[in-house]
């Protein structure tokens, strides 16, 4: 029988190894397993199986998150982790789209989730969790409606993660227990995870980077996962330099922040940090392109050459620089174990070496479907290969990413963002007649979200006006950091907005007053801020 994360967890229960460390305590594998069993029993309420019921949960990283995740799987449910940073409007979309019949939060966050869940009239049960104990707050449906044989078999759906695409609203990526096991096993083998490892989780737990690369690999291996409620450079440095951490992975923005914190520290403190961090055996970066400058500064500070790898919500990880051997700056290495990779041209045929093509992926870790989106699922595959939408080239045997096929996909702080989704929301603003959202290169964030707007007659719009309005509707990382008003958006002969020309508005110097109004957001990290200008009407 194929192993799953739950069966692996059982195998560590006989040890007294710590599985999860959070702000409250250190919890052994045996305790974690016991808590997850109790949660499963509570969710089942006497029924044999949850029958693939979707269980959405809004829990910060820590024991309760992990126990709930495993409890859902033990009970035969599909886990849908909600993003802690999201406003109720975005949470409501996910809860509704996945058709969650059970929602779980902490007592402290119950009001946020309750207001999100209340938006839809669908019947559901609402629990809060504390120290591995569930308490029912309200129930308008029977939890276990479709009872059937209980199992965590490889083919069974396990998790739905929401990801932005080119179609506006996020889509639910469904992975099975088998997909998750394959994604984790590939990394455990490539990066030599073992029970003696101790990792630091500073990433959010609604993305594969945090769930698979950190938590999943640690639990699979009997290692220890120290969780942080959220990223904070000073406390992360404290742990990284403690000599107790062996594996660390993060997005480039986090390394940027750690470098800024090191730069701001006293000379003694810098020395202490630099010496302490050397004890780590493996430091990795991914989810967005690692700028050369960040890689080099980190090498000077820590003596580590960051291992850069490439992945995606739909596939887990696909390409990586080697654990041992030369890590080439600017490259994402070679296929990970169990992953087939090819580069395809527009007609779908593989391209010759040295020619750029779209990255396509095959393997046991690749997801099977977008939740209730058969058309989107069909379009995502070509001859059994998953089309990533990323363009790459192979040079001297290693892959180098060149960009994306869609300009409407933005990566900011490691989060994938759909420009179209933001535009749909912004068009609801009373001052905005039309808008175009673009990602503009940024040292700290990779890309920052910017918007050009055509205003309604006699309207004005500054970032100060837009920010609070957007904050109520969009996750913080989707909020535009700069807005520029133009008489007319640049369009081609077909009337389609020309996004590269929009991006230029934010990269060029101010060309004079009266050509458009602009206001900058509070985004940090760009030494030389671009000044905007207006385009003349076409
Ligand atoms: C937040 N801010 C931003 C921003 N996000 N500014 C510009 N662009 C953005 N994207 C601003 C806020 O408004 C706020 O400003 C300040 O930064 C702090 O905000 P925050 O929400 O507290 O952010 P912070 O905690 O600092 O978050 C930064 C971060 C976070 C890098 C820790 O974004 C993060 O955890 N990113 C990782 C995402 C991830 O895990 N991706 C993996 C996807 S999976 P002010 O002025 O109010 O202070 C994947 C596959 C793969 O990609 O390959 O791994
Ligand atoms: P997500 O959909 O959030 O899982 O993000 C996946 C996307 O992140 C990929 O399609 C890439 O565009 C991007 N990505 C991941 N790793 C890297 C990397 N090392 N370099 C550049 N882009 C990356």
mmCIF file of C-alpha atoms in Angstrom, residues 91-433:
data_model
loop_
_atom_site.group_PDB
_atom_site.id
_atom_site.type_symbol
_atom_site.label_atom_id
_atom_site.label_comp_id
_atom_site.label_asym_id
_atom_site.label_seq_id
_atom_site.Cartn_x
_atom_site.Cartn_y
_atom_site.Cartn_z
ATOM 1 C CA UNK A 91 -12.420 33.834 2.576
ATOM 2 C CA UNK A 92 -16.108 33.763 1.667
ATOM 3 C CA UNK A 93 -15.219 33.039 -1.960
ATOM 4 C CA UNK A 94 -13.114 30.004 -1.033
ATOM 5 C CA UNK A 95 -15.610 28.633 1.508
ATOM 6 C CA UNK A 96 -18.380 28.918 -1.054
ATOM 7 C CA UNK A 97 -16.414 27.731 -4.081
ATOM 8 C CA UNK A 98 -15.194 24.538 -2.407
ATOM 9 C CA UNK A 99 -18.620 23.922 -0.885
ATOM 10 C CA UNK A 100 -17.237 23.537 2.630
ATOM 11 C CA UNK A 101 -19.718 21.790 4.911
ATOM 12 C CA UNK A 102 -17.400 22.183 7.904
ATOM 13 C CA UNK A 103 -15.437 25.277 8.922
ATOM 14 C CA UNK A 104 -12.879 25.375 11.745
ATOM 15 C CA UNK A 105 -11.127 28.382 13.280
ATOM 16 C CA UNK A 106 -9.468 29.301 16.555
ATOM 17 C CA UNK A 107 -11.618 30.991 19.238
ATOM 18 C CA UNK A 108 -9.744 34.263 18.560
ATOM 19 C CA UNK A 109 -10.494 34.247 14.823
ATOM 20 C CA UNK A 110 -14.041 32.849 14.987
ATOM 21 C CA UNK A 111 -15.606 36.246 14.316
ATOM 22 C CA UNK A 112 -13.614 36.694 11.067
ATOM 23 C CA UNK A 113 -14.516 33.271 9.748
ATOM 24 C CA UNK A 114 -18.119 33.517 10.923
ATOM 25 C CA UNK A 115 -18.613 36.737 8.995
ATOM 26 C CA UNK A 116 -17.044 35.175 5.896
ATOM 27 C CA UNK A 117 -19.103 31.988 6.183
ATOM 28 C CA UNK A 118 -22.311 33.963 6.803
ATOM 29 C CA UNK A 119 -22.100 35.463 3.311
ATOM 30 C CA UNK A 120 -23.366 32.195 1.851
ATOM 31 C CA UNK A 121 -26.564 30.477 2.954
ATOM 32 C CA UNK A 122 -25.143 26.943 2.513
ATOM 33 C CA UNK A 123 -25.620 24.715 5.565
ATOM 34 C CA UNK A 124 -22.472 23.910 7.501
ATOM 35 C CA UNK A 125 -20.981 23.084 10.882
ATOM 36 C CA UNK A 126 -18.674 25.565 12.563
ATOM 37 C CA UNK A 127 -16.047 24.425 15.086
ATOM 38 C CA UNK A 128 -13.312 26.164 17.038
ATOM 39 C CA UNK A 129 -10.115 24.387 18.050
ATOM 40 C CA UNK A 130 -7.837 24.920 21.037
ATOM 41 C CA UNK A 131 -5.040 22.571 22.114
ATOM 42 C CA UNK A 132 -6.259 19.877 19.783
ATOM 43 C CA UNK A 133 -9.821 19.929 21.125
ATOM 44 C CA UNK A 134 -12.730 20.826 18.869
ATOM 45 C CA UNK A 135 -15.785 22.660 20.150
ATOM 46 C CA UNK A 136 -18.929 22.875 18.045
ATOM 47 C CA UNK A 137 -20.190 26.466 17.771
ATOM 48 C CA UNK A 138 -23.071 25.923 15.382
ATOM 49 C CA UNK A 139 -24.421 23.213 13.136
ATOM 50 C CA UNK A 140 -26.901 23.593 10.311
ATOM 51 C CA UNK A 141 -25.991 20.345 8.548
ATOM 52 C CA UNK A 142 -25.104 16.802 9.430
ATOM 53 C CA UNK A 143 -21.317 16.524 9.192
ATOM 54 C CA UNK A 144 -21.041 13.036 7.741
ATOM 55 C CA UNK A 145 -23.592 12.930 4.986
ATOM 56 C CA UNK A 146 -22.032 10.550 2.507
ATOM 57 C CA UNK A 147 -20.530 7.900 4.722
ATOM 58 C CA UNK A 148 -18.511 5.257 2.923
ATOM 59 C CA UNK A 149 -15.484 3.091 3.532
ATOM 60 C CA UNK A 150 -12.854 5.030 5.434
ATOM 61 C CA UNK A 151 -9.324 5.254 4.105
ATOM 62 C CA UNK A 152 -6.557 7.634 3.147
ATOM 63 C CA UNK A 153 -5.881 5.696 -0.033
ATOM 64 C CA UNK A 154 -3.486 7.241 -2.539
ATOM 65 C CA UNK A 155 -6.170 7.974 -5.125
ATOM 66 C CA UNK A 156 -8.400 9.790 -2.686
ATOM 67 C CA UNK A 157 -8.663 13.589 -2.746
ATOM 68 C CA UNK A 158 -6.834 15.128 0.203
ATOM 69 C CA UNK A 159 -6.455 18.884 -0.218
ATOM 70 C CA UNK A 160 -7.630 21.918 -2.178
ATOM 71 C CA UNK A 161 -5.284 24.919 -2.425
ATOM 72 C CA UNK A 162 -6.527 28.048 -4.152
ATOM 73 C CA UNK A 163 -4.302 29.584 -6.787
ATOM 74 C CA UNK A 164 -4.692 32.565 -9.072
ATOM 75 C CA UNK A 165 -4.786 32.017 -12.799
ATOM 76 C CA UNK A 166 -5.403 33.926 -15.981
ATOM 77 C CA UNK A 167 -9.169 33.558 -15.628
ATOM 78 C CA UNK A 168 -9.907 36.045 -12.864
ATOM 79 C CA UNK A 169 -11.132 34.274 -9.718
ATOM 80 C CA UNK A 170 -8.764 31.778 -8.044
ATOM 81 C CA UNK A 171 -9.148 28.072 -8.829
ATOM 82 C CA UNK A 172 -9.005 25.190 -6.354
ATOM 83 C CA UNK A 173 -6.102 22.839 -7.061
ATOM 84 C CA UNK A 174 -7.085 19.354 -5.887
ATOM 85 C CA UNK A 175 -4.319 16.980 -4.812
ATOM 86 C CA UNK A 176 -4.755 13.392 -3.700
ATOM 87 C CA UNK A 177 -2.946 11.667 -0.843
ATOM 88 C CA UNK A 178 -0.828 10.021 -3.548
ATOM 89 C CA UNK A 179 0.086 13.384 -5.139
ATOM 90 C CA UNK A 180 1.090 14.794 -1.755
ATOM 91 C CA UNK A 181 3.142 11.704 -0.870
ATOM 92 C CA UNK A 182 4.932 11.872 -4.244
ATOM 93 C CA UNK A 183 5.668 15.606 -3.902
ATOM 94 C CA UNK A 184 7.109 15.104 -0.428
ATOM 95 C CA UNK A 185 9.072 11.920 -1.197
ATOM 96 C CA UNK A 186 10.794 13.630 -4.103
ATOM 97 C CA UNK A 187 12.073 16.412 -1.823
ATOM 98 C CA UNK A 188 12.931 14.149 1.109
ATOM 99 C CA UNK A 189 15.146 12.181 -1.235
ATOM 100 C CA UNK A 190 16.664 15.194 -3.073
ATOM 101 C CA UNK A 191 17.448 17.151 0.063
ATOM 102 C CA UNK A 192 18.274 14.268 2.344
ATOM 103 C CA UNK A 193 15.683 15.035 5.020
ATOM 104 C CA UNK A 194 16.159 12.986 8.198
ATOM 105 C CA UNK A 195 14.768 12.681 11.723
ATOM 106 C CA UNK A 196 17.628 14.798 13.148
ATOM 107 C CA UNK A 197 16.557 17.771 11.033
ATOM 108 C CA UNK A 198 14.942 20.798 12.567
ATOM 109 C CA UNK A 199 13.338 23.365 10.313
ATOM 110 C CA UNK A 200 11.821 26.786 10.789
ATOM 111 C CA UNK A 201 8.432 27.439 9.215
ATOM 112 C CA UNK A 202 8.026 31.155 8.490
ATOM 113 C CA UNK A 203 5.740 30.824 5.469
ATOM 114 C CA UNK A 204 1.948 30.904 5.345
ATOM 115 C CA UNK A 205 0.256 27.498 5.429
ATOM 116 C CA UNK A 206 -2.080 27.826 2.460
ATOM 117 C CA UNK A 207 0.627 27.363 -0.186
ATOM 118 C CA UNK A 208 2.709 24.346 -1.222
ATOM 119 C CA UNK A 209 5.976 26.007 -0.196
ATOM 120 C CA UNK A 210 4.960 25.983 3.484
ATOM 121 C CA UNK A 211 2.765 22.873 3.453
ATOM 122 C CA UNK A 212 4.845 20.496 1.317
ATOM 123 C CA UNK A 213 8.443 21.776 1.381
ATOM 124 C CA UNK A 214 8.530 22.585 5.088
ATOM 125 C CA UNK A 215 5.782 20.910 7.120
ATOM 126 C CA UNK A 216 5.249 17.882 4.867
ATOM 127 C CA UNK A 217 8.940 17.046 4.491
ATOM 128 C CA UNK A 218 9.556 17.456 8.224
ATOM 129 C CA UNK A 219 6.641 15.228 9.294
ATOM 130 C CA UNK A 220 7.441 12.595 6.680
ATOM 131 C CA UNK A 221 11.002 12.368 7.983
ATOM 132 C CA UNK A 222 10.370 12.413 11.725
ATOM 133 C CA UNK A 223 12.039 15.828 11.872
ATOM 134 C CA UNK A 224 10.980 18.826 13.949
ATOM 135 C CA UNK A 225 9.100 21.788 12.538
ATOM 136 C CA UNK A 226 9.326 25.012 14.522
ATOM 137 C CA UNK A 227 6.456 27.272 13.559
ATOM 138 C CA UNK A 228 6.242 31.044 13.591
ATOM 139 C CA UNK A 229 2.814 32.694 13.614
ATOM 140 C CA UNK A 230 4.097 35.104 10.959
ATOM 141 C CA UNK A 231 7.405 36.234 9.497
ATOM 142 C CA UNK A 232 9.398 38.643 11.608
ATOM 143 C CA UNK A 233 13.038 39.272 10.618
ATOM 144 C CA UNK A 234 14.443 39.824 14.118
ATOM 145 C CA UNK A 235 13.008 36.666 15.692
ATOM 146 C CA UNK A 236 13.790 34.587 12.615
ATOM 147 C CA UNK A 237 17.428 35.726 12.796
ATOM 148 C CA UNK A 238 17.442 34.745 16.467
ATOM 149 C CA UNK A 239 16.477 31.167 15.593
ATOM 150 C CA UNK A 240 18.570 30.916 12.420
ATOM 151 C CA UNK A 241 21.697 31.849 14.341
ATOM 152 C CA UNK A 242 20.913 29.593 17.319
ATOM 153 C CA UNK A 243 22.837 26.620 15.926
ATOM 154 C CA UNK A 244 19.717 24.448 16.350
ATOM 155 C CA UNK A 245 18.167 24.810 12.889
ATOM 156 C CA UNK A 246 19.375 22.532 10.081
ATOM 157 C CA UNK A 247 17.075 23.273 7.103
ATOM 158 C CA UNK A 248 15.522 26.560 6.038
ATOM 159 C CA UNK A 249 13.538 27.585 2.994
ATOM 160 C CA UNK A 250 11.883 30.879 2.110
ATOM 161 C CA UNK A 251 10.883 33.201 -0.711
ATOM 162 C CA UNK A 252 13.345 35.838 -2.013
ATOM 163 C CA UNK A 253 11.439 38.684 -0.273
ATOM 164 C CA UNK A 254 12.152 37.027 3.073
ATOM 165 C CA UNK A 255 15.895 36.868 2.337
ATOM 166 C CA UNK A 256 15.698 40.524 1.273
ATOM 167 C CA UNK A 257 14.169 41.354 4.670
ATOM 168 C CA UNK A 258 16.736 39.245 6.557
ATOM 169 C CA UNK A 259 19.549 41.032 4.729
ATOM 170 C CA UNK A 260 18.036 44.438 5.604
ATOM 171 C CA UNK A 261 17.823 43.374 9.254
ATOM 172 C CA UNK A 262 21.458 42.156 9.241
ATOM 173 C CA UNK A 263 22.573 45.450 7.639
ATOM 174 C CA UNK A 264 20.809 47.389 10.393
ATOM 175 C CA UNK A 265 22.338 45.357 13.241
ATOM 176 C CA UNK A 266 25.420 46.334 15.298
ATOM 177 C CA UNK A 267 28.799 44.952 14.266
ATOM 178 C CA UNK A 268 28.846 42.430 17.123
ATOM 179 C CA UNK A 269 25.357 41.291 16.335
ATOM 180 C CA UNK A 270 26.188 40.891 12.642
ATOM 181 C CA UNK A 271 29.172 38.738 13.536
ATOM 182 C CA UNK A 272 27.089 36.626 15.903
ATOM 183 C CA UNK A 273 24.405 36.088 13.279
ATOM 184 C CA UNK A 274 26.834 35.286 10.485
ATOM 185 C CA UNK A 275 28.669 32.726 12.613
ATOM 186 C CA UNK A 276 25.459 31.147 13.942
ATOM 187 C CA UNK A 277 23.785 30.707 10.574
ATOM 188 C CA UNK A 278 26.700 28.657 9.241
ATOM 189 C CA UNK A 279 25.551 25.674 11.300
ATOM 190 C CA UNK A 280 22.524 25.260 9.012
ATOM 191 C CA UNK A 281 23.075 22.420 6.541
ATOM 192 C CA UNK A 282 20.711 23.622 3.791
ATOM 193 C CA UNK A 283 19.208 26.996 2.898
ATOM 194 C CA UNK A 284 16.835 27.262 -0.055
ATOM 195 C CA UNK A 285 14.904 29.843 -2.027
ATOM 196 C CA UNK A 286 11.927 29.521 -4.357
ATOM 197 C CA UNK A 287 8.401 30.557 -5.367
ATOM 198 C CA UNK A 288 9.835 33.519 -7.286
ATOM 199 C CA UNK A 289 13.050 34.368 -9.108
ATOM 200 C CA UNK A 290 15.973 34.862 -6.732
ATOM 201 C CA UNK A 291 17.689 38.129 -7.692
ATOM 202 C CA UNK A 292 21.412 37.747 -8.198
ATOM 203 C CA UNK A 293 22.056 40.565 -5.750
ATOM 204 C CA UNK A 294 20.115 38.781 -3.009
ATOM 205 C CA UNK A 295 21.989 35.528 -3.668
ATOM 206 C CA UNK A 296 25.345 37.284 -3.499
ATOM 207 C CA UNK A 297 24.597 39.360 -0.416
ATOM 208 C CA UNK A 298 23.313 36.257 1.356
ATOM 209 C CA UNK A 299 26.492 34.389 0.470
ATOM 210 C CA UNK A 300 28.607 37.215 1.941
ATOM 211 C CA UNK A 301 26.524 37.307 5.116
ATOM 212 C CA UNK A 302 25.930 33.628 5.753
ATOM 213 C CA UNK A 303 28.478 31.717 3.649
ATOM 214 C CA UNK A 304 25.515 29.831 2.118
ATOM 215 C CA UNK A 305 24.879 29.627 -1.611
ATOM 216 C CA UNK A 306 21.095 29.455 -1.611
ATOM 217 C CA UNK A 307 19.723 26.374 -3.348
ATOM 218 C CA UNK A 308 17.167 27.757 -5.791
ATOM 219 C CA UNK A 309 14.390 25.506 -6.981
ATOM 220 C CA UNK A 310 11.209 25.867 -9.057
ATOM 221 C CA UNK A 311 7.692 24.666 -8.309
ATOM 222 C CA UNK A 312 4.006 25.388 -8.585
ATOM 223 C CA UNK A 313 0.829 24.695 -6.620
ATOM 224 C CA UNK A 314 -0.375 22.211 -9.251
ATOM 225 C CA UNK A 315 2.794 20.101 -9.251
ATOM 226 C CA UNK A 316 4.755 20.624 -6.049
ATOM 227 C CA UNK A 317 8.435 21.071 -6.930
ATOM 228 C CA UNK A 318 9.833 20.223 -10.353
ATOM 229 C CA UNK A 319 13.366 21.576 -10.780
ATOM 230 C CA UNK A 320 16.178 22.230 -8.352
ATOM 231 C CA UNK A 321 19.841 23.005 -8.115
ATOM 232 C CA UNK A 322 21.796 20.154 -6.524
ATOM 233 C CA UNK A 323 22.181 19.499 -2.804
ATOM 234 C CA UNK A 324 25.807 18.581 -3.437
ATOM 235 C CA UNK A 325 27.564 20.081 -6.422
ATOM 236 C CA UNK A 326 27.492 23.433 -8.133
ATOM 237 C CA UNK A 327 24.445 25.671 -7.691
ATOM 238 C CA UNK A 328 24.324 27.961 -10.695
ATOM 239 C CA UNK A 329 23.093 31.495 -9.986
ATOM 240 C CA UNK A 330 20.116 32.389 -12.170
ATOM 241 C CA UNK A 331 19.321 28.723 -12.891
ATOM 242 C CA UNK A 332 16.757 26.402 -11.305
ATOM 243 C CA UNK A 333 18.727 23.237 -11.979
ATOM 244 C CA UNK A 334 17.414 19.906 -13.133
ATOM 245 C CA UNK A 335 14.324 17.711 -12.692
ATOM 246 C CA UNK A 336 13.754 16.462 -9.150
ATOM 247 C CA UNK A 337 13.341 12.710 -8.530
ATOM 248 C CA UNK A 338 10.112 11.329 -9.995
ATOM 249 C CA UNK A 339 9.423 14.448 -12.084
ATOM 250 C CA UNK A 340 9.434 14.488 -15.903
ATOM 251 C CA UNK A 341 10.092 17.882 -17.441
ATOM 252 C CA UNK A 342 10.025 19.017 -21.061
ATOM 253 C CA UNK A 343 9.999 22.288 -22.970
ATOM 254 C CA UNK A 344 7.336 22.571 -25.639
ATOM 255 C CA UNK A 345 6.877 24.983 -28.531
ATOM 256 C CA UNK A 346 3.578 26.606 -29.430
ATOM 257 C CA UNK A 347 2.475 23.562 -31.433
ATOM 258 C CA UNK A 348 3.104 21.318 -28.439
ATOM 259 C CA UNK A 349 6.212 19.623 -29.826
ATOM 260 C CA UNK A 350 9.350 19.512 -27.676
ATOM 261 C CA UNK A 351 11.843 22.204 -28.660
ATOM 262 C CA UNK A 352 15.519 21.474 -29.395
ATOM 263 C CA UNK A 353 18.142 22.148 -26.701
ATOM 264 C CA UNK A 354 18.948 25.835 -26.330
ATOM 265 C CA UNK A 355 15.525 26.931 -27.635
ATOM 266 C CA UNK A 356 13.064 28.524 -25.213
ATOM 267 C CA UNK A 357 9.792 26.673 -24.660
ATOM 268 C CA UNK A 358 6.918 26.334 -22.208
ATOM 269 C CA UNK A 359 7.766 24.169 -19.208
ATOM 270 C CA UNK A 360 5.560 21.091 -19.087
ATOM 271 C CA UNK A 361 5.507 18.632 -16.216
ATOM 272 C CA UNK A 362 4.457 15.016 -15.699
ATOM 273 C CA UNK A 363 4.699 12.755 -12.665
ATOM 274 C CA UNK A 364 2.945 11.282 -9.653
ATOM 275 C CA UNK A 365 3.007 14.628 -7.862
ATOM 276 C CA UNK A 366 1.018 16.442 -10.551
ATOM 277 C CA UNK A 367 -2.546 17.346 -9.520
ATOM 278 C CA UNK A 368 -5.526 15.790 -11.288
ATOM 279 C CA UNK A 369 -8.127 18.536 -11.441
ATOM 280 C CA UNK A 370 -9.184 22.066 -10.649
ATOM 281 C CA UNK A 371 -12.120 21.831 -8.278
ATOM 282 C CA UNK A 372 -15.325 21.755 -10.303
ATOM 283 C CA UNK A 373 -13.580 23.325 -13.323
ATOM 284 C CA UNK A 374 -13.446 20.552 -15.938
ATOM 285 C CA UNK A 375 -12.784 23.008 -18.770
ATOM 286 C CA UNK A 376 -9.890 24.683 -16.984
ATOM 287 C CA UNK A 377 -8.509 21.232 -16.113
ATOM 288 C CA UNK A 378 -8.653 20.109 -19.743
ATOM 289 C CA UNK A 379 -6.940 23.284 -20.943
ATOM 290 C CA UNK A 380 -4.162 22.891 -18.366
ATOM 291 C CA UNK A 381 -2.918 19.628 -19.885
ATOM 292 C CA UNK A 382 -1.459 18.806 -23.293
ATOM 293 C CA UNK A 383 -0.939 15.127 -24.148
ATOM 294 C CA UNK A 384 -0.839 14.266 -20.450
ATOM 295 C CA UNK A 385 1.679 17.019 -19.631
ATOM 296 C CA UNK A 386 0.733 19.881 -17.310
ATOM 297 C CA UNK A 387 1.343 23.258 -18.932
ATOM 298 C CA UNK A 388 2.919 25.583 -16.362
ATOM 299 C CA UNK A 389 2.700 28.837 -18.342
ATOM 300 C CA UNK A 390 6.378 29.419 -17.512
ATOM 301 C CA UNK A 391 8.940 29.777 -20.286
ATOM 302 C CA UNK A 392 12.426 28.346 -19.821
ATOM 303 C CA UNK A 393 15.526 27.317 -21.711
ATOM 304 C CA UNK A 394 18.117 24.613 -21.059
ATOM 305 C CA UNK A 395 21.709 25.851 -21.069
ATOM 306 C CA UNK A 396 24.599 23.495 -20.335
ATOM 307 C CA UNK A 397 22.210 20.956 -18.871
ATOM 308 C CA UNK A 398 20.386 23.254 -16.462
ATOM 309 C CA UNK A 399 17.058 25.051 -16.733
ATOM 310 C CA UNK A 400 16.820 28.837 -16.707
ATOM 311 C CA UNK A 401 13.442 30.554 -16.381
ATOM 312 C CA UNK A 402 12.770 33.334 -18.853
ATOM 313 C CA UNK A 403 9.304 34.521 -17.831
ATOM 314 C CA UNK A 404 5.644 33.648 -18.111
ATOM 315 C CA UNK A 405 3.398 33.231 -21.126
ATOM 316 C CA UNK A 406 0.811 35.547 -19.529
ATOM 317 C CA UNK A 407 1.569 39.121 -18.501
ATOM 318 C CA UNK A 408 -1.509 38.952 -16.273
ATOM 319 C CA UNK A 409 0.167 36.652 -13.769
ATOM 320 C CA UNK A 410 2.097 38.647 -11.184
ATOM 321 C CA UNK A 411 4.397 37.298 -8.460
ATOM 322 C CA UNK A 412 4.768 39.559 -5.460
ATOM 323 C CA UNK A 413 6.428 38.463 -2.228
ATOM 324 C CA UNK A 414 6.140 34.878 -3.538
ATOM 325 C CA UNK A 415 2.349 35.137 -3.930
ATOM 326 C CA UNK A 416 0.851 34.457 -7.340
ATOM 327 C CA UNK A 417 -1.613 37.183 -8.243
ATOM 328 C CA UNK A 418 -4.034 37.543 -11.137
ATOM 329 C CA UNK A 419 -4.087 41.058 -12.619
ATOM 330 C CA UNK A 420 -7.554 40.281 -13.998
ATOM 331 C CA UNK A 421 -8.925 39.388 -10.567
ATOM 332 C CA UNK A 422 -7.735 42.718 -9.153
ATOM 333 C CA UNK A 423 -9.121 44.622 -12.144
ATOM 334 C CA UNK A 424 -12.545 42.990 -11.627
ATOM 335 C CA UNK A 425 -12.565 44.203 -8.024
ATOM 336 C CA UNK A 426 -11.266 47.713 -8.826
ATOM 337 C CA UNK A 427 -13.905 48.265 -11.510
ATOM 338 C CA UNK A 428 -16.428 48.297 -8.652
ATOM 339 C CA UNK A 429 -14.800 51.455 -7.263
ATOM 340 C CA UNK A 430 -17.118 54.441 -7.844
ATOM 341 C CA UNK A 431 -14.335 56.654 -9.265
ATOM 342 C CA UNK A 432 -12.919 54.056 -11.683
ATOM 343 C CA UNK A 433 -14.313 53.743 -15.202
#
